[in-house]
Short mmCIF file of C-alpha atoms in Angstrom, two decimals:
data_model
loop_
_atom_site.label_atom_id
_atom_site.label_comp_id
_atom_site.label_asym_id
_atom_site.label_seq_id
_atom_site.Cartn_x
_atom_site.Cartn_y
_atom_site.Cartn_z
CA UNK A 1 149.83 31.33 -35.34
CA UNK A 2 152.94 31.04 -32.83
CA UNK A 3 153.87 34.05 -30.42
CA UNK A 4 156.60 35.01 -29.81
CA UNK A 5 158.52 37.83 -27.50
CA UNK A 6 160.69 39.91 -28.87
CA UNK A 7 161.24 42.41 -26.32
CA UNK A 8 160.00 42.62 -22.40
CA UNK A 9 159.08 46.27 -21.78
CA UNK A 10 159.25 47.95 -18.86
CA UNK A 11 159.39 51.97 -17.14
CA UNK A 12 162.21 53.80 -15.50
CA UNK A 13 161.99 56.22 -13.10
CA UNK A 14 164.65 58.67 -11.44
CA UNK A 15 162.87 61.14 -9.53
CA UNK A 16 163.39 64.40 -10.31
CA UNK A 17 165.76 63.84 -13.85
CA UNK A 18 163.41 61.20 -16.21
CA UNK A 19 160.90 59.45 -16.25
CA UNK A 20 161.09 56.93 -19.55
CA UNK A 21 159.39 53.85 -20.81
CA UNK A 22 159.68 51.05 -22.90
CA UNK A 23 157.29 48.98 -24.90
CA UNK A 24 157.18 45.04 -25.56
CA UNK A 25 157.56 43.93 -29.00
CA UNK A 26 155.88 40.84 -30.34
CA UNK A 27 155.87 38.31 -32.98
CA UNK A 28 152.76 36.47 -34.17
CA UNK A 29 153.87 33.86 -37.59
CA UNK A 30 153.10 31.04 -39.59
CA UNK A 31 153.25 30.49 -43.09
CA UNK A 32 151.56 33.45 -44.84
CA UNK A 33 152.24 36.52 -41.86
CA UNK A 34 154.76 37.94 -40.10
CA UNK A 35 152.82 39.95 -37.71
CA UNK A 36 155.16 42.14 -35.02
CA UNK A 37 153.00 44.04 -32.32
CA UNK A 38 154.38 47.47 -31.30
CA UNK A 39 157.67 47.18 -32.63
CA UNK A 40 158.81 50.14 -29.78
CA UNK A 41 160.92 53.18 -29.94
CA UNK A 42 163.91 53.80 -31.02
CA UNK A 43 166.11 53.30 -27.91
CA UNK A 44 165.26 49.84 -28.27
CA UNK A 45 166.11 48.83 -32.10
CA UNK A 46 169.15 47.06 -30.84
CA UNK A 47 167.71 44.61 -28.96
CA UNK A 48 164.85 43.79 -31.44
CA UNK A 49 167.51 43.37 -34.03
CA UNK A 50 169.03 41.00 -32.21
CA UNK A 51 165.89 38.85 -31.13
CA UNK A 52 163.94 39.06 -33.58
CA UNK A 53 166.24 37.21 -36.35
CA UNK A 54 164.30 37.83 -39.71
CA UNK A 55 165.07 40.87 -42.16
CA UNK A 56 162.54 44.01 -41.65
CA UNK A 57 161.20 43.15 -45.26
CA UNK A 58 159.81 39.55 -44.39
CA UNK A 59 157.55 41.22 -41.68
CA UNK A 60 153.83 41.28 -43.59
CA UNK A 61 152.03 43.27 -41.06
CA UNK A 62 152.47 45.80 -38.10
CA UNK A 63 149.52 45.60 -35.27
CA UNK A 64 149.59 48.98 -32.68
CA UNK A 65 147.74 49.51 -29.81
CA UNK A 66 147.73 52.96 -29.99
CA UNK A 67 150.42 55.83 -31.54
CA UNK A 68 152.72 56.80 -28.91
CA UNK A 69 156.26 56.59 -29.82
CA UNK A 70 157.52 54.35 -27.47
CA UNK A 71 155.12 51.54 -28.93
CA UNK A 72 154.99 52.94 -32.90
CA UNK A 73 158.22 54.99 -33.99
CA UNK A 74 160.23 51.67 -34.75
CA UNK A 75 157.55 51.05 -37.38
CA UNK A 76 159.32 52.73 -39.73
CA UNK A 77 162.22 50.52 -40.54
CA UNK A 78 159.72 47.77 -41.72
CA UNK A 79 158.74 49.08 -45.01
CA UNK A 80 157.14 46.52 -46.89
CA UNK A 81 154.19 45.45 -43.65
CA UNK A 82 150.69 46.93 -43.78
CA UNK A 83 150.10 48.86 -40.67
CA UNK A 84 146.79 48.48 -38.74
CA UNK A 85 145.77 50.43 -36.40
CA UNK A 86 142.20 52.09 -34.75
CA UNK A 87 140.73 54.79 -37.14
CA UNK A 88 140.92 57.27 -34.69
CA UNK A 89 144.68 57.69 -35.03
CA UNK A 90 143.61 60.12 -37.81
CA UNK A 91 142.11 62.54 -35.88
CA UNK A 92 145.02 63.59 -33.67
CA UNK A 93 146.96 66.81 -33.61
CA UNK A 94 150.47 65.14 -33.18
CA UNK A 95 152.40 68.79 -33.38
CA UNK A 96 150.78 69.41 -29.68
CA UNK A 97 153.48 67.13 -28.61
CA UNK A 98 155.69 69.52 -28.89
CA UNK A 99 158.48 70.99 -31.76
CA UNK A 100 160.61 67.83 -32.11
CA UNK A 101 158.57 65.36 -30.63
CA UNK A 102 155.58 65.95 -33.19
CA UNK A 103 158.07 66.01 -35.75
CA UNK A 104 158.94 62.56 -35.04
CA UNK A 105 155.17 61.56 -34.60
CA UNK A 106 154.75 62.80 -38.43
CA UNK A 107 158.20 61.27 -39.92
CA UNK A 108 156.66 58.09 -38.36
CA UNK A 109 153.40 58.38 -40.28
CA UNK A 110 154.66 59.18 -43.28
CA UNK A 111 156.41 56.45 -43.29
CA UNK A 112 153.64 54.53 -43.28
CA UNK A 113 152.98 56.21 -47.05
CA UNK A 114 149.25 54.49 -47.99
CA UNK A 115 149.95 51.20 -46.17
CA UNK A 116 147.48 51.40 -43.42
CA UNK A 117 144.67 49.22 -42.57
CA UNK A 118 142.32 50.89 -40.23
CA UNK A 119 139.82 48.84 -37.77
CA UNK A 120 136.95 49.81 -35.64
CA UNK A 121 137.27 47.45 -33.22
CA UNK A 122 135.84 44.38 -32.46
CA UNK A 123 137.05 42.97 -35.55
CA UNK A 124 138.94 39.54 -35.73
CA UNK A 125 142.53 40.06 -37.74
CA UNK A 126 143.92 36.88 -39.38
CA UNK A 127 141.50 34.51 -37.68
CA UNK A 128 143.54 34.95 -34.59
CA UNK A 129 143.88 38.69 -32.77
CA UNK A 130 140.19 39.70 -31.76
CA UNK A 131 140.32 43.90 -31.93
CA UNK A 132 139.09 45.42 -28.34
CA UNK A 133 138.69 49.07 -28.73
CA UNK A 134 139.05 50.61 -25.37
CA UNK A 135 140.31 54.26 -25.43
CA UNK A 136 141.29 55.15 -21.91
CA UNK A 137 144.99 55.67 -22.18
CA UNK A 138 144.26 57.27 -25.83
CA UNK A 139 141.21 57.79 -27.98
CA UNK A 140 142.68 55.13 -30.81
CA UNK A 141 143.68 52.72 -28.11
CA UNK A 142 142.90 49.19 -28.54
CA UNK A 143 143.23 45.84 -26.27
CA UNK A 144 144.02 42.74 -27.63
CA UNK A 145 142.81 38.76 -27.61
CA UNK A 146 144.55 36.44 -29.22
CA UNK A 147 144.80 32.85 -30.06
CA UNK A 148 148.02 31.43 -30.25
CA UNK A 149 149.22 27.21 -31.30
CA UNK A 150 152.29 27.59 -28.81
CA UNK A 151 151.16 29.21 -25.70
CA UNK A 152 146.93 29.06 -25.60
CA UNK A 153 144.60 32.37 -25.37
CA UNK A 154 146.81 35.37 -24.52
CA UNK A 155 145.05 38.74 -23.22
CA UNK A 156 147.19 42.19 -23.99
CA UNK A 157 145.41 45.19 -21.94
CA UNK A 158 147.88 47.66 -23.94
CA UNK A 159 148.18 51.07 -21.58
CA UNK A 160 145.10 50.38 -19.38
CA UNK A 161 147.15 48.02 -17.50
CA UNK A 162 150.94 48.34 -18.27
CA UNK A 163 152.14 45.88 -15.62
CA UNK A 164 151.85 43.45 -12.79
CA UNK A 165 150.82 45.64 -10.60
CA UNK A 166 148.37 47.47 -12.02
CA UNK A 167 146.94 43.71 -12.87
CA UNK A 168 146.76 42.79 -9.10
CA UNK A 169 145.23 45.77 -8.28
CA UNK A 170 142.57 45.33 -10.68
CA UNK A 171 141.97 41.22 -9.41
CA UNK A 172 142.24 42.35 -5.66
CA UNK A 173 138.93 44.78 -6.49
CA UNK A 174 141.20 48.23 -5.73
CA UNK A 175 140.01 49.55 -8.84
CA UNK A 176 136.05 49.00 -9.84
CA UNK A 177 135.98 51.38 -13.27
CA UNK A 178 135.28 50.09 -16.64
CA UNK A 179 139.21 49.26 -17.39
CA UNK A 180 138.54 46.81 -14.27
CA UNK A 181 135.29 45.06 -16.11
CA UNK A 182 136.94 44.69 -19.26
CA UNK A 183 140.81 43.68 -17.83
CA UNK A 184 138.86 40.96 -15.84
CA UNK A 185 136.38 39.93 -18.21
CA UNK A 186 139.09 39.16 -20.58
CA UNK A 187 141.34 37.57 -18.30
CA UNK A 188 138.96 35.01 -17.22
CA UNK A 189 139.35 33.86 -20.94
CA UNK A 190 143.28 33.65 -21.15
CA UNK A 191 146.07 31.62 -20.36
CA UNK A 192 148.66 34.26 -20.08
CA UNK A 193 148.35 38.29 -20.06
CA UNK A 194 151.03 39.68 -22.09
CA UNK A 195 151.86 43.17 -20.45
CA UNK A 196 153.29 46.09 -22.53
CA UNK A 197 155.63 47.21 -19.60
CA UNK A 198 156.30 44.18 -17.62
CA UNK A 199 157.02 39.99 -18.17
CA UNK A 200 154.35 38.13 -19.07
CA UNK A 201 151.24 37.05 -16.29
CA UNK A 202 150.32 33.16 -16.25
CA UNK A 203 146.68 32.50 -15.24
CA UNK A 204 146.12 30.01 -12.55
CA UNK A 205 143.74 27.22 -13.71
#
């Protein structure tokens, strides 16, 4: 399958007014799947509109790392893909998020209305995205590996490792916990780590 990037994410920070953050979007295709990875919040639709250049129906299936809005909400304008996602997305209490925030967490999974696909992890999805469940950012949170034709073996650490930065900390041995094994176990395997709030990583050869 080819990859492709919709969307870089990325975080904002004022001090002392907001503190906001924005997912990457991705496109995985070839002739039977449309596959987008967290298609993002809202805030954002504009910009995958305009990138990602195929109608909401053609897109067969909807991969998430976890269920926070800023990765999931924008799943619900793609109404014909199966959504797959860890099993322990069931479990959550998404009205503790507060009044109007956990309403929007449960117009978002009704949405979804029957078409999810749950996984374990460690499962393989389309011959090409290897599942990696690691729930340290959120207890349904998964890592992905995946083989692409256009740009080799790409590792996405999800929220363990957001960005850059948190990546060099992790290679430079400042951080020595079990996101550290598994960030560098799977980098050692990949061509390019594709961050959910930064550009893309290439891995020196």
């Amino acid at each position: 399958m080819n990859f492709k990037i919709i969307l870089d994410g990325g975080l904002l920070t004022i001090t002392g007014r907001v503190h906001g953050t924005f997912s990457s979007v991705f496109l995985l295709e070839d002739d039977k799947r449309k596959v987008l990875i967290d298609p993002g919040h809202i805030h954002t639709i504009q910009d995958i509109e305009n990138n990602l250049n195929i109608s909401p129906e053609e897109i067969t299936d909807i991969v998430l790392t976890h269920v926070h809005l800023d990765h999931a909400y924008n799943s619900i304008f793609f109404p014909k893909a199966t959504i797959r996602i860890h099993e322990n997305y069931k479990g959550k209490d998404y009205k503790k998020f507060g009044p109007l925030i956990g309403k929007a967490y449960q117009q978002m999974i009704d949405s979804w209305n029957g078409r999810v696909e749950t996984f374990k992890g460690n499962e393989t999805l389309f011959e090409t995205i290897k599942i990696i469940y690691t729930p340290y950012h959120s207890k349904e949170h998964v890592s992905l590996f995946i083989k692409t034709e256009n740009m080799g073996n790409l590792f996405l650490p999800g929220d363990i490792c957001m960005t850059k930065i948190d990546f060099y900390d992790i290679m430079r041995n400042l951080r020595t916990d079990k996101v550290a094994e598994i960030v560098k176990e799977w980098a050692e395997k990949s061509d390019y780590i594709i961050f959910t709030h930064d550009t893309p990583y290439k891995m020196k050869k």
